[in-house]
Amino acid sequence: MGRVVVGVTVTVAVAACAVAAVIVGRRVKSRRKWKKVANVLKELEDGCDTSVGRLRQVVDAMAVEMHAGLASEGGSKLKMLLTYVDNLPNGTEKGPYYALHLGGTNFRVTRVHLSGQPSPVLEHEVERQPIPPHLMTSTSEDLFDFIASSLKEFIANEGDGSNTSQDRRELGFTFSFPVKQMSVSSGILIKWTKGFSIVDMVGKDVAACLQEAFARKGLDVHVAALVNDTVGTLAVGHYHDPDTVAAIVIGTGTNACYLERIDAIIKCQGLLTTSGRMVVNMEWGNFWSSHLPRTVYDIELDAESPNPNDQGFEKMISGMYLGDIVRRVILRMSLESEMFGPISSKLSTPFVLRTPLMAAMHEDDSPDLIEVAKILNDTFEILDLPLKARKTVVKVCDVVTRRAARLAAAGIVGILKKIGRDGSGGITGGRSRSDIKMKRTVVAIEGGLYSSYTLFREYLHEALNEILGEDIAKHVTLNVTEDGSGIGAALLAASYS
């Protein structure tokens, strides 16, 4: 009997040891999995470093590239395009003005009513209309006749009792395709993008094509300004606040423009303007510098994009790309560890994680991160992810967003440095900050990434304060504007009519 008891005891002990070994083994294996995930996260954090020292290097690089782009055509990754806009609206404009915006598969018609005095809210009406797909590959005459007919109908339906026979109307035309601007109201189409392919229009003046369509439709409408949407944002900002010197658009894509002294535009010597200044369209999405913190995910995204080695800055800071950078990091973590479960094909699909969804995960403040779990399930078919893993995903979103916002802030300070509004006296200034009296400086900013994404906005402001220092930063204001491509174009039509 004693032997039986001893045998049973030994068997139980062996079984207990086996169970314990399995548990310990699982814990060790789990720790190894998490260590791999933690290593991927640490590598990302190091690669996305945006210390103040590095941001100031980006500021200097931006200012130097701006200077080079103004000195000669092709002298910089920044195109520094002349807009011929030297007269920005100031609130004294009066009357109804119109805008057309052609920027993709839809176009918009806008009418703005100006009272002759600055108003915080501008009365306006907007109508959106899709472009029929066949017109995107037809002829320039077909496309612009369709747009002119739509404008004619919009005018005929005006609620103020006016009709198509009233005095000539002035219009701003926002044309969001690559154009070489020839004057404030003319520009040559360089190439089509966004699915358009109307061969007979390349090399033609787009404003003249629209003007001819108005004539064919019996419309007495004058194209007073051919506008880039970022310049429109500056126009809206300047209308509301005359201290506005630059504008940033940061949404799906990103760009910037600013007011430059004519004598600083070396590549166009002899050009004269009444104000002595001109708005320069930077096309800053193409900015590049070795000081930008680039990771393996950025390199892969760029290589697989339709435009490799192009728009490098935009690919690091704009809404089009942030969600996909996060997706690439989650995919790497899934390949390194089984903690994310089986890898679905969706996780390998580029741009399946849109930036608004990434922002929703980043800003999920529920204790169990319910929204994070839902988005991962709906987007990537990742089920039952542990809370620890969900927190890791939020951290990835934070690292990517923080880098983007801080780099955008460095870009803004780069512009301020170039025009001597950063407290340093400008790119060639040698004076100390204590010698400089700072002017109030306003930057107009438009785009959902800034206006709708709270954490992005907070990180951008934090970086501005760190780079400039609080004494200088208090003189710089970022003003949110809306509809530069519509209201802004109409305001510029008012300025130039």
Coordinates of C-alpha atoms in Angstrom, one line a residue:
M1 CA 0.0 0.0 0.0
G2 CA 2.9 2.3 0.9
R3 CA 4.5 1.7 -2.4
V4 CA 1.3 2.6 -4.2
V5 CA 1.0 5.9 -2.3
V6 CA 4.6 6.8 -3.0
G7 CA 4.1 5.9 -6.7
V8 CA 1.0 8.1 -7.0
T9 CA 2.8 10.9 -5.2
V10 CA 5.7 10.7 -7.6
T11 CA 3.4 10.6 -10.6
V12 CA 1.5 13.7 -9.4
A13 CA 4.8 15.5 -8.7
V14 CA 6.1 14.7 -12.2
A15 CA 2.8 15.8 -13.7
A16 CA 2.9 19.1 -11.7
C17 CA 6.5 19.7 -12.8
A18 CA 5.5 19.1 -16.4
V19 CA 2.5 21.5 -16.2
A20 CA 4.8 24.1 -14.5
A21 CA 7.4 23.6 -17.3
V22 CA 4.7 24.2 -19.9
I23 CA 3.5 27.3 -18.2
V24 CA 7.1 28.6 -17.8
G25 CA 7.8 27.8 -21.4
R26 CA 4.8 29.7 -22.6
R27 CA 5.7 32.7 -20.5
V28 CA 9.2 32.6 -21.8
K29 CA 7.9 32.3 -25.4
S30 CA 5.4 35.1 -24.7
R31 CA 8.2 37.3 -23.4
R32 CA 10.3 36.6 -26.4
K33 CA 7.4 37.6 -28.7
W34 CA 6.8 40.8 -26.8
K35 CA 10.6 41.5 -26.9
K36 CA 10.5 41.4 -30.7
V37 CA 7.5 43.7 -30.8
A38 CA 9.2 46.1 -28.3
N39 CA 12.4 46.0 -30.4
V40 CA 10.4 47.0 -33.5
L41 CA 8.8 49.9 -31.5
K42 CA 12.1 51.0 -30.1
E43 CA 13.7 51.0 -33.6
L44 CA 10.7 53.1 -34.9
E45 CA 11.1 55.6 -32.0
D46 CA 14.8 56.0 -32.7
G47 CA 14.3 56.4 -36.4
C48 CA 11.6 59.0 -35.9
D49 CA 13.7 61.2 -33.6
T50 CA 12.7 64.8 -33.8
S51 CA 14.8 66.4 -31.1
V52 CA 15.0 70.2 -31.1
G53 CA 18.5 70.0 -32.4
R54 CA 17.5 68.0 -35.4
L55 CA 14.4 70.2 -36.0
R56 CA 16.6 73.3 -36.1
Q57 CA 18.8 71.6 -38.7
V58 CA 15.6 71.0 -40.8
V59 CA 14.7 74.7 -40.3
D60 CA 18.1 75.8 -41.7
A61 CA 17.9 73.3 -44.6
M62 CA 14.4 74.6 -45.5
A63 CA 15.6 78.2 -45.5
V64 CA 18.7 77.4 -47.6
E65 CA 16.6 75.4 -50.1
M66 CA 14.1 78.3 -50.4
H67 CA 17.0 80.7 -51.1
A68 CA 18.4 78.3 -53.8
G69 CA 15.0 77.9 -55.4
L70 CA 14.6 81.7 -55.7
A71 CA 18.1 82.0 -57.2
S72 CA 17.6 79.8 -60.3
E73 CA 15.2 77.4 -62.0
G74 CA 16.0 73.9 -60.9
G75 CA 18.4 75.1 -58.2
S76 CA 16.5 73.4 -55.4
K77 CA 14.0 70.6 -54.7
L78 CA 11.7 73.4 -53.9
K79 CA 10.2 74.8 -57.1
M80 CA 9.5 78.3 -55.6
L81 CA 7.0 79.2 -58.3
L82 CA 6.0 82.7 -59.0
T83 CA 2.3 83.4 -58.7
Y84 CA 2.3 87.1 -59.8
V85 CA 0.0 87.7 -56.9
D86 CA 1.2 90.9 -55.2
N87 CA -2.1 92.4 -54.1
L88 CA -3.9 90.4 -51.4
P89 CA -7.5 91.2 -50.2
N90 CA -7.8 93.4 -47.2
G91 CA -11.5 93.7 -46.5
T92 CA -12.4 96.7 -48.6
E93 CA -13.6 94.6 -51.5
K94 CA -17.3 94.9 -52.3
G95 CA -19.8 93.0 -54.4
P96 CA -20.4 89.5 -55.5
Y97 CA -17.5 87.4 -56.8
Y98 CA -17.2 83.9 -58.1
A99 CA -14.8 81.0 -58.0
L100 CA -14.5 77.7 -59.9
H101 CA -12.4 74.9 -58.4
L102 CA -11.4 72.0 -60.7
G103 CA -9.2 69.6 -58.6
G104 CA -10.3 66.1 -59.4
T105 CA -13.4 64.2 -60.3
N106 CA -15.6 67.0 -58.9
F107 CA -15.7 70.7 -59.4
R108 CA -17.2 73.5 -57.3
V109 CA -18.8 76.8 -58.0
T110 CA -18.7 79.4 -55.3
R111 CA -20.3 82.9 -55.0
V112 CA -19.0 85.2 -52.2
H113 CA -20.8 88.4 -51.2
L114 CA -18.4 91.1 -50.0
S115 CA -19.7 94.1 -48.1
G116 CA -16.7 96.5 -48.4
Q117 CA -15.8 96.0 -44.7
P118 CA -13.9 93.1 -43.1
S119 CA -16.3 90.4 -41.8
P120 CA -15.5 87.4 -39.7
V121 CA -18.0 85.4 -41.6
L122 CA -18.3 85.7 -45.4
E123 CA -21.7 85.1 -46.9
H124 CA -21.3 82.5 -49.7
E125 CA -23.0 79.8 -51.7
V126 CA -21.4 76.6 -53.0
E127 CA -22.5 74.0 -55.5
R128 CA -20.6 70.8 -56.2
Q129 CA -20.9 68.8 -59.3
P130 CA -19.2 65.6 -60.6
I131 CA -17.3 65.6 -63.8
P132 CA -18.7 63.0 -66.2
P133 CA -16.0 60.3 -66.6
H134 CA -15.9 60.6 -70.4
L135 CA -15.0 64.3 -70.2
M136 CA -11.8 63.5 -68.3
T137 CA -10.4 62.0 -71.5
S138 CA -12.3 64.0 -74.1
T139 CA -11.3 67.4 -75.5
S140 CA -10.6 70.7 -73.7
E141 CA -13.6 72.3 -75.5
D142 CA -15.9 69.5 -74.2
L143 CA -14.7 69.8 -70.6
F144 CA -14.8 73.6 -70.4
D145 CA -18.1 73.8 -72.2
F146 CA -19.6 71.5 -69.5
I147 CA -18.1 73.7 -66.7
A148 CA -19.3 76.9 -68.4
S149 CA -22.8 75.5 -68.8
S150 CA -22.9 74.5 -65.1
L151 CA -21.7 78.0 -64.1
K152 CA -24.4 79.5 -66.3
E153 CA -27.1 77.4 -64.6
F154 CA -25.7 78.4 -61.2
I155 CA -26.0 82.1 -62.1
A156 CA -29.5 81.7 -63.5
N157 CA -30.6 80.1 -60.2
E158 CA -29.2 82.9 -58.0
G159 CA -31.5 83.6 -55.1
D160 CA -31.1 87.3 -55.1
G161 CA -33.2 87.8 -58.3
S162 CA -30.1 88.5 -60.5
N163 CA -29.8 86.9 -63.9
T164 CA -27.3 86.2 -66.6
S165 CA -27.7 89.7 -68.1
Q166 CA -26.3 91.7 -65.2
D167 CA -22.9 93.5 -65.4
R168 CA -19.8 91.4 -66.1
R169 CA -18.9 89.0 -63.3
E170 CA -15.4 88.5 -62.0
L171 CA -14.1 84.9 -61.3
G172 CA -11.2 83.2 -59.6
F173 CA -10.2 79.8 -61.1
T174 CA -8.6 77.3 -58.9
F175 CA -7.0 74.7 -61.1
S176 CA -5.3 72.0 -59.0
F177 CA -3.0 70.5 -61.7
P178 CA 0.6 71.3 -62.6
V179 CA 0.7 74.8 -64.3
K180 CA 3.4 77.2 -65.2
Q181 CA 1.9 80.5 -64.2
M182 CA 2.4 83.3 -66.8
S183 CA 0.6 86.1 -65.1
V184 CA -2.0 86.4 -62.2
S185 CA -4.7 85.3 -64.7
S186 CA -3.0 82.9 -67.0
G187 CA -1.0 79.7 -66.9
I188 CA 0.2 76.9 -69.2
L189 CA -0.9 73.3 -68.3
I190 CA 2.3 71.2 -67.8
K191 CA 0.6 67.8 -67.5
W192 CA -2.6 66.2 -66.3
T193 CA -2.9 64.1 -63.1
K194 CA -5.7 62.5 -61.1
G195 CA -7.1 60.5 -64.0
F196 CA -7.5 63.3 -66.5
S197 CA -5.9 62.9 -69.9
I198 CA -7.0 65.6 -72.4
V199 CA -4.0 65.6 -74.8
D200 CA -5.0 68.7 -76.8
M201 CA -4.9 70.9 -73.7
V202 CA -1.3 70.3 -72.5
G203 CA 0.7 73.4 -73.3
K204 CA -2.3 75.6 -73.5
D205 CA -3.4 78.5 -71.3
V206 CA -6.1 77.0 -69.0
A207 CA -7.6 80.4 -68.1
A208 CA -7.9 81.3 -71.8
C209 CA -9.6 77.9 -72.5
L210 CA -12.2 78.6 -69.8
Q211 CA -12.7 82.2 -71.0
E212 CA -13.4 80.9 -74.5
A213 CA -16.0 78.5 -73.2
F214 CA -17.7 81.4 -71.4
A215 CA -17.9 83.2 -74.7
R216 CA -19.4 80.2 -76.5
K217 CA -22.0 79.9 -73.8
G218 CA -22.9 83.6 -73.8
L219 CA -21.6 84.3 -70.3
D220 CA -20.1 87.7 -69.5
V221 CA -17.7 86.4 -66.9
H222 CA -14.0 87.4 -66.7
V223 CA -11.3 85.1 -65.3
A224 CA -9.5 87.6 -63.1
A225 CA -7.2 85.2 -61.3
L226 CA -5.8 81.7 -61.9
V227 CA -5.2 80.4 -58.4
N228 CA -3.3 77.7 -56.6
D229 CA -5.4 76.5 -53.5
T230 CA -2.6 77.3 -51.1
V231 CA -2.4 80.9 -52.4
G232 CA -6.2 81.0 -51.9
T233 CA -5.7 80.0 -48.3
L234 CA -3.2 83.0 -47.9
A235 CA -5.8 85.3 -49.5
V236 CA -8.5 84.2 -47.0
G237 CA -6.0 84.6 -44.1
H238 CA -4.9 88.1 -45.3
Y239 CA -8.5 89.2 -45.7
H240 CA -9.2 88.4 -42.1
D241 CA -5.8 89.5 -40.7
P242 CA -3.4 91.8 -42.6
D243 CA -0.4 90.4 -40.6
T244 CA -0.7 87.1 -42.4
V245 CA 2.5 86.4 -44.3
A246 CA 2.3 82.7 -45.2
A247 CA -0.1 79.9 -45.6
I248 CA 0.1 76.1 -45.1
V249 CA -2.2 73.5 -46.4
I250 CA -1.9 70.2 -44.5
G251 CA -4.6 67.6 -45.2
T252 CA -4.4 64.8 -47.7
G253 CA -1.5 66.5 -49.3
T254 CA 0.6 69.5 -48.2
N255 CA 2.0 72.7 -49.6
A256 CA 3.0 76.2 -48.5
C257 CA 3.3 79.7 -49.9
Y258 CA 4.4 83.0 -48.5
L259 CA 5.0 86.7 -49.2
E260 CA 8.5 87.4 -50.5
R261 CA 10.3 90.6 -51.4
I262 CA 10.7 91.1 -55.1
D263 CA 14.4 91.8 -54.8
A264 CA 14.9 88.4 -53.2
I265 CA 13.6 86.6 -56.3
I266 CA 16.9 86.5 -58.1
K267 CA 15.8 84.2 -60.9
C268 CA 13.4 86.9 -62.1
Q269 CA 15.4 90.1 -61.9
G270 CA 13.8 93.2 -63.3
L271 CA 10.3 92.1 -62.3
L272 CA 8.4 95.0 -60.7
T273 CA 5.3 95.0 -58.6
T274 CA 3.4 97.9 -56.9
S275 CA 3.8 96.4 -53.5
G276 CA 7.4 95.3 -53.9
R277 CA 6.3 91.8 -52.8
M278 CA 5.0 88.6 -54.5
V279 CA 3.4 85.4 -53.2
V280 CA 5.7 82.5 -53.9
N281 CA 4.2 79.0 -54.2
M282 CA 6.9 76.8 -52.6
E283 CA 5.5 73.3 -53.5
W284 CA 7.1 72.3 -50.2
G285 CA 5.9 68.7 -50.4
N286 CA 9.0 68.1 -52.5
F287 CA 11.4 69.4 -49.9
W288 CA 14.2 67.0 -48.9
S289 CA 17.2 67.1 -46.6
S290 CA 19.5 64.5 -45.1
H291 CA 18.4 65.9 -41.7
L292 CA 14.9 64.5 -42.1
P293 CA 14.4 61.4 -39.9
R294 CA 13.7 58.7 -42.4
T295 CA 12.9 55.1 -41.5
V296 CA 12.8 51.8 -43.4
Y297 CA 9.0 52.2 -43.7
D298 CA 9.4 55.6 -45.4
I299 CA 11.9 54.1 -47.8
E300 CA 9.6 51.2 -48.7
L301 CA 6.6 53.4 -49.0
D302 CA 8.5 55.7 -51.4
A303 CA 9.9 52.9 -53.5
E304 CA 6.4 51.4 -54.0
S305 CA 4.7 54.8 -54.7
P306 CA 3.8 56.0 -58.2
N307 CA 6.4 58.8 -57.8
P308 CA 9.5 57.4 -56.1
N309 CA 12.2 60.0 -55.0
D310 CA 9.5 62.7 -55.3
Q311 CA 7.5 64.6 -52.7
G312 CA 9.6 63.2 -49.8
F313 CA 8.5 65.8 -47.3
E314 CA 4.8 65.2 -48.1
K315 CA 5.2 61.5 -47.6
M316 CA 6.4 62.0 -44.1
I317 CA 3.9 64.6 -42.9
S318 CA 0.6 64.5 -44.9
G319 CA -2.6 62.7 -44.3
M320 CA -2.3 60.7 -47.5
Y321 CA 0.6 58.7 -46.1
L322 CA 0.5 58.6 -42.2
G323 CA -2.0 55.8 -42.0
D324 CA 0.0 53.6 -44.4
I325 CA 3.3 54.2 -42.4
V326 CA 1.4 52.8 -39.3
R327 CA 0.1 49.9 -41.4
R328 CA 3.6 49.0 -42.4
V329 CA 4.9 49.0 -38.8
I330 CA 2.0 46.8 -37.6
L331 CA 2.7 44.4 -40.5
R332 CA 6.4 44.2 -39.4
M333 CA 5.3 43.5 -35.8
S334 CA 2.9 40.8 -37.0
L335 CA 5.7 39.2 -39.0
E336 CA 8.1 39.3 -36.0
S337 CA 5.5 38.0 -33.5
E338 CA 2.4 35.8 -33.4
M339 CA 0.8 38.2 -30.9
F340 CA -1.2 39.9 -33.7
G341 CA -2.6 36.5 -34.8
P342 CA -2.7 35.2 -38.4
I343 CA -1.6 37.8 -41.0
S344 CA -4.6 38.7 -43.3
S345 CA -4.1 39.9 -46.8
K346 CA -5.6 43.2 -45.7
L347 CA -2.6 44.0 -43.6
S348 CA -0.5 43.8 -46.7
T349 CA -2.8 46.1 -48.7
P350 CA -1.3 49.6 -49.2
F351 CA -3.4 52.5 -47.9
V352 CA -6.1 50.3 -46.5
L353 CA -5.6 52.2 -43.2
R354 CA -6.7 55.7 -43.9
T355 CA -5.3 58.4 -41.7
P356 CA -8.7 59.4 -40.1
L357 CA -8.9 55.8 -38.8
M358 CA -5.4 56.0 -37.5
A359 CA -6.2 59.3 -35.7
A360 CA -9.3 57.6 -34.2
M361 CA -7.1 54.9 -32.7
H362 CA -4.5 57.4 -31.5
E363 CA -7.2 59.5 -29.7
D364 CA -9.1 56.5 -28.2
D365 CA -9.2 57.3 -24.5
S366 CA -11.4 54.4 -23.4
P367 CA -9.8 52.2 -20.7
D368 CA -9.9 49.0 -22.9
L369 CA -9.2 50.8 -26.2
I370 CA -12.4 49.6 -27.6
E371 CA -12.2 51.8 -30.7
V372 CA -8.6 50.5 -31.4
A373 CA -9.9 46.9 -31.3
K374 CA -12.8 47.7 -33.6
I375 CA -10.7 49.4 -36.2
L376 CA -8.0 46.7 -36.2
N377 CA -10.8 44.1 -36.6
D378 CA -12.7 46.0 -39.3
T379 CA -9.6 47.1 -41.3
F380 CA -7.1 44.2 -40.9
E381 CA -9.3 41.3 -39.5
I382 CA -7.1 41.2 -36.4
L383 CA -9.3 39.6 -33.7
D384 CA -9.1 39.5 -29.9
L385 CA -5.9 41.5 -29.7
P386 CA -4.6 41.7 -26.1
L387 CA -4.8 45.2 -24.4
K388 CA -1.0 45.3 -24.3
A389 CA -0.9 45.0 -28.0
R390 CA -3.6 47.6 -28.5
K391 CA -1.5 50.0 -26.4
T392 CA 1.5 49.3 -28.7
V393 CA -0.6 50.2 -31.8
V394 CA -1.6 53.5 -30.1
K395 CA 2.1 54.2 -29.4
V396 CA 3.0 53.5 -33.1
C397 CA 0.3 56.0 -34.1
D398 CA 1.7 58.5 -31.6
V399 CA 5.3 58.2 -32.9
V400 CA 4.3 58.6 -36.5
T401 CA 2.0 61.5 -35.9
R402 CA 4.4 63.3 -33.5
R403 CA 7.2 63.2 -36.1
A404 CA 4.9 64.5 -38.8
A405 CA 3.6 67.4 -36.7
R406 CA 7.0 68.4 -35.5
L407 CA 8.5 68.3 -39.0
A408 CA 5.6 70.5 -40.3
A409 CA 6.4 72.9 -37.5
A410 CA 10.1 73.0 -38.6
G411 CA 8.9 73.7 -42.1
I412 CA 6.9 76.7 -40.9
V413 CA 9.8 78.1 -38.9
G414 CA 12.0 77.6 -42.0
I415 CA 9.7 80.0 -43.9
L416 CA 9.8 82.4 -40.9
K417 CA 13.6 82.3 -40.9
K418 CA 13.8 83.0 -44.6
I419 CA 11.8 86.2 -44.2
G420 CA 13.3 87.3 -40.9
R421 CA 10.3 86.5 -38.7
D422 CA 11.9 83.8 -36.5
G423 CA 13.8 86.2 -34.2
S424 CA 17.2 85.4 -35.8
G425 CA 17.2 88.2 -38.4
G426 CA 16.7 85.9 -41.4
I427 CA 18.9 83.5 -43.4
T428 CA 21.8 86.0 -43.6
G429 CA 21.1 87.8 -40.3
G430 CA 23.8 87.9 -37.7
R431 CA 22.1 89.8 -35.0
S432 CA 21.2 88.2 -31.6
R433 CA 17.6 87.7 -30.7
S434 CA 17.8 90.4 -28.1
D435 CA 18.6 93.0 -30.8
I436 CA 15.5 92.2 -32.8
K437 CA 12.0 93.6 -32.3
M438 CA 9.6 90.9 -33.4
K439 CA 6.6 91.8 -35.5
R440 CA 3.3 90.1 -35.0
T441 CA 3.3 87.2 -37.5
V442 CA 0.3 85.2 -38.7
V443 CA 0.4 82.0 -40.7
A444 CA -2.9 80.8 -42.2
I445 CA -3.4 77.1 -42.0
E446 CA -5.9 74.9 -43.7
G447 CA -6.6 71.1 -43.8
G448 CA -8.2 68.4 -41.8
L449 CA -4.9 67.0 -40.4
Y450 CA -4.4 70.3 -38.5
S451 CA -8.0 71.4 -37.9
S452 CA -9.5 68.0 -37.0
Y453 CA -6.7 66.0 -35.4
T454 CA -6.2 67.4 -31.9
L455 CA -3.0 65.5 -31.0
F456 CA -1.3 66.5 -34.3
R457 CA -2.2 70.2 -33.7
E458 CA -0.9 70.0 -30.1
Y459 CA 2.4 68.4 -31.2
L460 CA 2.9 71.1 -33.9
H461 CA 2.3 73.9 -31.4
E462 CA 4.7 72.2 -28.9
A463 CA 7.4 72.0 -31.5
L464 CA 7.0 75.7 -32.6
N465 CA 7.5 76.8 -29.0
E466 CA 10.5 74.5 -28.6
I467 CA 12.2 75.7 -31.8
L468 CA 11.5 79.4 -31.5
G469 CA 11.5 79.7 -27.8
E470 CA 8.6 81.1 -25.9
D471 CA 9.7 84.7 -26.2
I472 CA 9.6 84.5 -30.0
A473 CA 6.8 82.0 -30.3
K474 CA 4.3 84.3 -28.6
H475 CA 4.5 86.7 -31.6
V476 CA 3.6 83.9 -34.0
T477 CA -0.1 83.0 -34.5
L478 CA -1.6 80.1 -36.5
N479 CA -5.0 81.0 -37.8
V480 CA -7.3 78.2 -39.2
T481 CA -8.9 79.2 -42.5
E482 CA -11.5 77.4 -44.6
D483 CA -12.0 77.0 -48.3
G484 CA -9.0 78.7 -49.8
S485 CA -9.7 77.0 -53.1
G486 CA -13.3 78.5 -53.2
I487 CA -13.6 81.7 -51.0
G488 CA -9.9 82.5 -51.5
A489 CA -10.1 82.3 -55.3
A490 CA -13.2 84.6 -55.2
L491 CA -11.3 87.1 -52.9
L492 CA -8.4 87.2 -55.4
A493 CA -10.8 87.8 -58.2
A494 CA -12.0 90.8 -56.2
S495 CA -8.4 92.0 -55.7
Y496 CA -7.7 91.9 -59.4
S497 CA -10.9 93.3 -60.9

